PDB file of C-alpha atoms in Angstrom:
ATOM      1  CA  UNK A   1       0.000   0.000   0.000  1.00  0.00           C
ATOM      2  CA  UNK A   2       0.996   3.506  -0.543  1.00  0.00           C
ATOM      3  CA  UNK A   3       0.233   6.002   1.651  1.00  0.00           C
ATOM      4  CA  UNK A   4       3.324   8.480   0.810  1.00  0.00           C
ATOM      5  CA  UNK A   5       3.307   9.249  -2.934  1.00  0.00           C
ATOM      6  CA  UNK A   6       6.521  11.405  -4.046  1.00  0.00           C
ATOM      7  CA  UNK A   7       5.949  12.920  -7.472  1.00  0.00           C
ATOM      8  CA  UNK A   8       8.117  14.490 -10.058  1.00  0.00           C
ATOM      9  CA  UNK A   9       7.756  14.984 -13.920  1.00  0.00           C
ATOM     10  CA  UNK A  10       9.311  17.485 -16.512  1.00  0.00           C
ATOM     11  CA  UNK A  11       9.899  20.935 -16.385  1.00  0.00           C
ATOM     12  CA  UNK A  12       7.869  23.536 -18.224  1.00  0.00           C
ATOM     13  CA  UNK A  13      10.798  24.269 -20.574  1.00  0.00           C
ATOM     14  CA  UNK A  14      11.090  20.665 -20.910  1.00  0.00           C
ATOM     15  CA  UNK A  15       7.861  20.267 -22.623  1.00  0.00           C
ATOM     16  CA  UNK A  16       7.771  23.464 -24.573  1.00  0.00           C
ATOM     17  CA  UNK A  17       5.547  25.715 -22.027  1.00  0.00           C
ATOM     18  CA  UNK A  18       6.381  28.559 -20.985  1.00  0.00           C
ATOM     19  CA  UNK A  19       2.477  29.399 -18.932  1.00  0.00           C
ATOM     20  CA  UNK A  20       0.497  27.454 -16.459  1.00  0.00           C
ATOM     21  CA  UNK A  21      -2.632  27.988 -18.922  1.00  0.00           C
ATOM     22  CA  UNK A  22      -1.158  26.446 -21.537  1.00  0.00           C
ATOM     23  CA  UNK A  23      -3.885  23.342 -23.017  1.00  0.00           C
ATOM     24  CA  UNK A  24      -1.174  20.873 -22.037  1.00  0.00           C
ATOM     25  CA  UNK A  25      -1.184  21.556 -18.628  1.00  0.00           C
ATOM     26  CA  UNK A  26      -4.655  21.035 -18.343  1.00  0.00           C
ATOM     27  CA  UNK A  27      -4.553  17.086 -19.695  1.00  0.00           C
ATOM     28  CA  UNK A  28      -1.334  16.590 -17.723  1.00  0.00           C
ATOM     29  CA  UNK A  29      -3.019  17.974 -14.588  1.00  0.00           C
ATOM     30  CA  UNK A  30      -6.034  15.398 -15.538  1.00  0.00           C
ATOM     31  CA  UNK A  31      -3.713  12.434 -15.819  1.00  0.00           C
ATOM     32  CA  UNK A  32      -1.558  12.885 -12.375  1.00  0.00           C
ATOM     33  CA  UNK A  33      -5.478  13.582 -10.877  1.00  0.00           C
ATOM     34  CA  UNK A  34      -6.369  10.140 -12.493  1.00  0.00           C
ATOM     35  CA  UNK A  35      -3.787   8.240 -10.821  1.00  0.00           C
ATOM     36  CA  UNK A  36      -4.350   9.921  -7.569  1.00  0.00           C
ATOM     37  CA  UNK A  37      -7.901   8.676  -7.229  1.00  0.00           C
ATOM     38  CA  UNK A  38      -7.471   5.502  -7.489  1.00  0.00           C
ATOM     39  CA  UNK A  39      -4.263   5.608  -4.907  1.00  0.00           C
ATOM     40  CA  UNK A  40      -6.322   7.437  -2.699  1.00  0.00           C
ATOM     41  CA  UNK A  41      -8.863   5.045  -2.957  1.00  0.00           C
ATOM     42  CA  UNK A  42      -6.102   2.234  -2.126  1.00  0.00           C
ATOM     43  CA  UNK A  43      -4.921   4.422   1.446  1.00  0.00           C
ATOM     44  CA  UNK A  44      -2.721   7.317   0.450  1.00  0.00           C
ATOM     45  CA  UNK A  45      -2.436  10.006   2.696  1.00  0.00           C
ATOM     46  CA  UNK A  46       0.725  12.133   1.979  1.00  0.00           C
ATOM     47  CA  UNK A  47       1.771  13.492  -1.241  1.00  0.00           C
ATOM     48  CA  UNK A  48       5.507  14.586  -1.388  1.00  0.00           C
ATOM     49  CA  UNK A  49       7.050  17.062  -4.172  1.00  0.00           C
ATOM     50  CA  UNK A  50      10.435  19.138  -4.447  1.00  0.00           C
ATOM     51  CA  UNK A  51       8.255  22.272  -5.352  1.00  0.00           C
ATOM     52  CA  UNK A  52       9.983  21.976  -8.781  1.00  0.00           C
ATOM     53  CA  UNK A  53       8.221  24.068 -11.417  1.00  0.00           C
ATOM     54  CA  UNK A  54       6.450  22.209 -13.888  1.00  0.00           C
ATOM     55  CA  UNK A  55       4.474  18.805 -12.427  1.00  0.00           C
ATOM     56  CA  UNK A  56       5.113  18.983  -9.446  1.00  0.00           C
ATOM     57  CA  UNK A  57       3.401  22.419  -8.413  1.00  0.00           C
ATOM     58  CA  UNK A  58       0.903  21.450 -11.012  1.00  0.00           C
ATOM     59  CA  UNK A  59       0.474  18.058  -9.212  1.00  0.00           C
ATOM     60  CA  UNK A  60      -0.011  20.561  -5.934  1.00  0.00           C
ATOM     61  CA  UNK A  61      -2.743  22.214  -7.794  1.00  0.00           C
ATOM     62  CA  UNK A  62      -4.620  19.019  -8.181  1.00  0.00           C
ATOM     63  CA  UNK A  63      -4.177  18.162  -4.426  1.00  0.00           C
ATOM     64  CA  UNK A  64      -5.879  21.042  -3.204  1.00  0.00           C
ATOM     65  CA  UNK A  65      -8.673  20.540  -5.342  1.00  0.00           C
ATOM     66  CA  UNK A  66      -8.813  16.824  -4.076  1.00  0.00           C
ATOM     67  CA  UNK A  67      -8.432  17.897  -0.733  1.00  0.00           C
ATOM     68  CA  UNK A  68     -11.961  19.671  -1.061  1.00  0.00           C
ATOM     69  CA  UNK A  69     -13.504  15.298  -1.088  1.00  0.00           C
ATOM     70  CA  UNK A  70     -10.522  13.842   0.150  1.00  0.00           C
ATOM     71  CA  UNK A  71      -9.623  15.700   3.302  1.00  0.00           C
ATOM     72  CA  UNK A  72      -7.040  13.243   5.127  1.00  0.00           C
ATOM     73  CA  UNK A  73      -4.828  13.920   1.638  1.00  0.00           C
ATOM     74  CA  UNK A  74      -1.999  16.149   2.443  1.00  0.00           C
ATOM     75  CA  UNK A  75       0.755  18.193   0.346  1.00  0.00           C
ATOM     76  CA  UNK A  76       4.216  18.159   1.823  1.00  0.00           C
ATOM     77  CA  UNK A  77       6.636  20.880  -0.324  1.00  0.00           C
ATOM     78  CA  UNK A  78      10.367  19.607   0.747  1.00  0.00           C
ATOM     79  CA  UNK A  79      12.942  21.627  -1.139  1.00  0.00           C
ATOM     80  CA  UNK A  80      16.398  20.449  -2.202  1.00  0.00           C
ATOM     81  CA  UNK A  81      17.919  23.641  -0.380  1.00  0.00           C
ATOM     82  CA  UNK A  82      16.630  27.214   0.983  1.00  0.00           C
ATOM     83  CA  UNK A  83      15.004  29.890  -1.239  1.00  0.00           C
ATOM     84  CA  UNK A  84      15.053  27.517  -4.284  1.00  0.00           C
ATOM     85  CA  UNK A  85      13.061  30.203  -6.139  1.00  0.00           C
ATOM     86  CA  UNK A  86      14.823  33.539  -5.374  1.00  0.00           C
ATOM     87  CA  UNK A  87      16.304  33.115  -8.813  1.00  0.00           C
ATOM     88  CA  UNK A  88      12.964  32.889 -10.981  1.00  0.00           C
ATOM     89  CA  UNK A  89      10.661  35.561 -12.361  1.00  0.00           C
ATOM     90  CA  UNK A  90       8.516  37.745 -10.358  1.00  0.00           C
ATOM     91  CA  UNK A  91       5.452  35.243 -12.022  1.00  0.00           C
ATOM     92  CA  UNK A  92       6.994  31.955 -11.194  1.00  0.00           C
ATOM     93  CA  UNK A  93       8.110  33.069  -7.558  1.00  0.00           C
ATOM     94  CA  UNK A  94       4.475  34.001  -6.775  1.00  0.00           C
ATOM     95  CA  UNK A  95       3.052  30.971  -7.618  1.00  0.00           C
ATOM     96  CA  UNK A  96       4.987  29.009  -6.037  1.00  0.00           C
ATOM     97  CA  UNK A  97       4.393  31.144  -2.513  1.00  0.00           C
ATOM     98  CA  UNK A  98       1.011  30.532  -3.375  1.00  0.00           C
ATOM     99  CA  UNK A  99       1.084  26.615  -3.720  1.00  0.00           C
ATOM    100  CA  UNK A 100       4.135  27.046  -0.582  1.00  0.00           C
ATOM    101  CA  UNK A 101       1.294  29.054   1.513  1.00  0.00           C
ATOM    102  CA  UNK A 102      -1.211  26.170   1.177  1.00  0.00           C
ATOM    103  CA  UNK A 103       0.573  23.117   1.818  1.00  0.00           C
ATOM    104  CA  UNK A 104       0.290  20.926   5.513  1.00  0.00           C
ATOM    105  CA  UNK A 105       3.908  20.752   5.391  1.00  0.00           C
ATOM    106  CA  UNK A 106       6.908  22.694   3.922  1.00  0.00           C
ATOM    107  CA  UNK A 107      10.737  22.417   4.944  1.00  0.00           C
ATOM    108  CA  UNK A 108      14.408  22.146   3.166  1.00  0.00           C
ATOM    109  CA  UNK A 109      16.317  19.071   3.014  1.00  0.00           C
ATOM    110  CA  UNK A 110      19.433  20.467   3.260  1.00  0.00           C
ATOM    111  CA  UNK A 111      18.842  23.679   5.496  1.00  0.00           C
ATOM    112  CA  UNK A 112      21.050  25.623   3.557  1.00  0.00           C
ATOM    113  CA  UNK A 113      20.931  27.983   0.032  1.00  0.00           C
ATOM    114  CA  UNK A 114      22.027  26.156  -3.224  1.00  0.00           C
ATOM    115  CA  UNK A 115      25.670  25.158  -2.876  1.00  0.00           C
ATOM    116  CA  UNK A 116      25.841  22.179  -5.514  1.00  0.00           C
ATOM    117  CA  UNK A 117      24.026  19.850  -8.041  1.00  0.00           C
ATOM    118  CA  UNK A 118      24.389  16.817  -4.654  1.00  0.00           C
ATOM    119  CA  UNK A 119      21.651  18.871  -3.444  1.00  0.00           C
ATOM    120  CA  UNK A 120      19.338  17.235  -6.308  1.00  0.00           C
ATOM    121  CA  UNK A 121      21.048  14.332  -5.786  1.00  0.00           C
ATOM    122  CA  UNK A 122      20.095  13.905  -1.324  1.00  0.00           C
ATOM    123  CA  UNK A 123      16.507  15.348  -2.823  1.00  0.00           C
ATOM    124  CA  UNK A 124      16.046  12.575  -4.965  1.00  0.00           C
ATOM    125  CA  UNK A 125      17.673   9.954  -2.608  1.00  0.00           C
ATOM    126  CA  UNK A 126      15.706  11.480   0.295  1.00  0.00           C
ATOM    127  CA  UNK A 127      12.222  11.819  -1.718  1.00  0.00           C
ATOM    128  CA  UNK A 128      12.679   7.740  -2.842  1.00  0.00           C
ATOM    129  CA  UNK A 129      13.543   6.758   0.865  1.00  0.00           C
ATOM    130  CA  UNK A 130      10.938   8.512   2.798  1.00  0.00           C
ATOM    131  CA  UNK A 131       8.352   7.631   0.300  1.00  0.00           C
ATOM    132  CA  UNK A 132       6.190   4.172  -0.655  1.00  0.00           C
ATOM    133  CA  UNK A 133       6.161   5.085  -4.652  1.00  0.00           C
ATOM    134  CA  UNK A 134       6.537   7.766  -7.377  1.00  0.00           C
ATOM    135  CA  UNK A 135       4.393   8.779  -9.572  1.00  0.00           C
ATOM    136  CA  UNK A 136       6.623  10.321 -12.667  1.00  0.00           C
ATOM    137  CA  UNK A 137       5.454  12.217 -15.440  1.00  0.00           C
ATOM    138  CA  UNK A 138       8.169  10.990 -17.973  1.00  0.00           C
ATOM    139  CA  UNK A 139       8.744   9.673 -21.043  1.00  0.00           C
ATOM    140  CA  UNK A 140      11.906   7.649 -21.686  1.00  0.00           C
ATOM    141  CA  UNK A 141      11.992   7.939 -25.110  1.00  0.00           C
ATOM    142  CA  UNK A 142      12.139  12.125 -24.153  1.00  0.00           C
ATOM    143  CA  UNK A 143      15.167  12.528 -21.974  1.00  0.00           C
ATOM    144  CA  UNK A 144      14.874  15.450 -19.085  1.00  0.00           C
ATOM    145  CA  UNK A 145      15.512  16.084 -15.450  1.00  0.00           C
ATOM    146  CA  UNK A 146      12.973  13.313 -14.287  1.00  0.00           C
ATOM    147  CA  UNK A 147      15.076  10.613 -15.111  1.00  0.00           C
ATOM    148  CA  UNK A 148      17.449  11.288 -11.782  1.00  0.00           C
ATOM    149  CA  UNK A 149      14.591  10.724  -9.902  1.00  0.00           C
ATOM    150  CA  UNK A 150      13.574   7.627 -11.829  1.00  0.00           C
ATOM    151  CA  UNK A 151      16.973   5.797 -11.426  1.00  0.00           C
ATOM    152  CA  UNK A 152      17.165   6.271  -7.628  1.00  0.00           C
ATOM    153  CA  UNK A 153      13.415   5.018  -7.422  1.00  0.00           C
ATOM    154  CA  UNK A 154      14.246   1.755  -9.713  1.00  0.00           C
ATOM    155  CA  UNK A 155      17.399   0.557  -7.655  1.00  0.00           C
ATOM    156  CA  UNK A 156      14.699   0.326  -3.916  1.00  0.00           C
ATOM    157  CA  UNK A 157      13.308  -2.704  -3.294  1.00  0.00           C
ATOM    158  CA  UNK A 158       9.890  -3.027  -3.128  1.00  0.00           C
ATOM    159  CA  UNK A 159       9.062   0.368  -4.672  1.00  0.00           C
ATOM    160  CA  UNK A 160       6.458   1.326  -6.878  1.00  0.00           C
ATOM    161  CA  UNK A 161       6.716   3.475  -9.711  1.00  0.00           C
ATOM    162  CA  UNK A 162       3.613   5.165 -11.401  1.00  0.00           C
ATOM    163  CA  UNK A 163       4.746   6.229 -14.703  1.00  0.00           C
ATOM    164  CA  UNK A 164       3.020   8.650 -16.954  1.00  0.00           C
ATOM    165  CA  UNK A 165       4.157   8.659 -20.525  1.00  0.00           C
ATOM    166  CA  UNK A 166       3.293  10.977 -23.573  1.00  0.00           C
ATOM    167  CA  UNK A 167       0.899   7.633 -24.964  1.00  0.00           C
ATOM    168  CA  UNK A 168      -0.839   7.974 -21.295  1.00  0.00           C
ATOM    169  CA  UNK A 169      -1.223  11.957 -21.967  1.00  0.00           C
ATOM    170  CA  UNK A 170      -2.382  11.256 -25.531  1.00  0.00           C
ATOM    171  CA  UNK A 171      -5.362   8.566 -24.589  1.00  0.00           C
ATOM    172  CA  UNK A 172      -6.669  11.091 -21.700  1.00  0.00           C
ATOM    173  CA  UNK A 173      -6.542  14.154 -24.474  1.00  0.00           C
ATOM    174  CA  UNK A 174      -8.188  11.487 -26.893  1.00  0.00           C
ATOM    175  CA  UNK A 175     -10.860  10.592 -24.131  1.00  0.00           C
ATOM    176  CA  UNK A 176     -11.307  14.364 -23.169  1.00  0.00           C
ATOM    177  CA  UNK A 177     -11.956  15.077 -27.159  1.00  0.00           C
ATOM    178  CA  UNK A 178     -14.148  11.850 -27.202  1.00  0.00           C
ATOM    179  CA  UNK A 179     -16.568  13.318 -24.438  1.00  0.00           C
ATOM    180  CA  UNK A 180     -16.514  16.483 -25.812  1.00  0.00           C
ATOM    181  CA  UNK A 181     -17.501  15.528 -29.303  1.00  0.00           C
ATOM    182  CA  UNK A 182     -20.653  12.954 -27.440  1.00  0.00           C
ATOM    183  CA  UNK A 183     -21.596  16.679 -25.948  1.00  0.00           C
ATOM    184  CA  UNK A 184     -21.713  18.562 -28.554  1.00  0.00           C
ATOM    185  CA  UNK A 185     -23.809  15.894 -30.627  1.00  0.00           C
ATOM    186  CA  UNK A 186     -25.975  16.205 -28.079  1.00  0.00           C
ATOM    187  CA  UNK A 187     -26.625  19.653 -28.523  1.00  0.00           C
ATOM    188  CA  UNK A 188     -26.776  19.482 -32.547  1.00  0.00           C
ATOM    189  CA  UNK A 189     -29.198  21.858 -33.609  1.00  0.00           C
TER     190      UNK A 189
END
């Protein structure tokens, strides 16, 4: 059973966004909330992210609006090191406060600003050890930051990884057209 979730995925830049209102976000946001039912329906309580742009404050986004049925489902926002975002735009620095300001739980892994990339490295090793599975927004055939996560999560025993590939995004945009289209035939005047 899992009942702490870490989660990671791409970047924006990664992907080719460069706004949280871009149409992508919206399917990728409907595929992480996807898997989260049914794990919440299976016992899971926590939900652990970095605070990384991209997924994982998207994947925040989703939890809130969870919490509003699910209400033992927390958000816990541990960053690799202090004041991760004093280097992003004035945009990207207030959403994250505003994701930060909501969570049940928000602390620094390494208590100290960014010194090094083995920051990212004790995240990732921390994340996998304190946690009972990732879910991972990542596609192997499209190499990005994810896959550090992903090969600290694959060498723990008895660890279960929730991937979600670009053919998982493409069959919920494919079911969320399918709906759509039974909707508007519906409505065919």
């Amino acid at each position: 059973m899992v009942k702490v979730l870490a989660v990671t995925g791409y970047k924006p830049y990664e992907l080719g966004i460069f706004t949280n209102d871009h149409p992508a976000v919206f399917y990728i946001k409907k595929a992480v909330e996807k898997r989260l039912h049914s794990l919440i329906d299976e016992g899971l309580e926590w939900v652990v992210i970095s605070g990384q742009l991209g997924v994982e404050l998207w994947t925040a986004e989703v939890v809130y609006d969870l919490q509003a049925t699910y209400s033992h489902l927390q958000l816990a926002v541990l960053t690799p090191f202090l004041n991760q975002e004093e280097r992003w735009s004035e945009t990207n620095r207030e959403y994250y406060e505003w994701i930060v300001s909501q969570a049940d739980f928000v602390d620094s892994i390494t208590k100290r600003p960014y010194e090094s990339p083995a920051q990212f490295r004790m995240k990732n090793e921390w994340m996998v050890r304190k946690s009972d599975g990732l879910l991972i927004v990542y596609d192997e055939e499209k190499e990005g930051t994810p896959r550090y996560m992903l090969e600290v999560a694959k060498k723990k025993e008895k660890y279960v990884i929730f991937p979600i590939t670009f053919a998982d995004l493409q069959a919920i945009i494919e079911e969320a057209q399918a709906d759509e289209s039974q909707i508007d035939n519906r409505f065919d005047f």
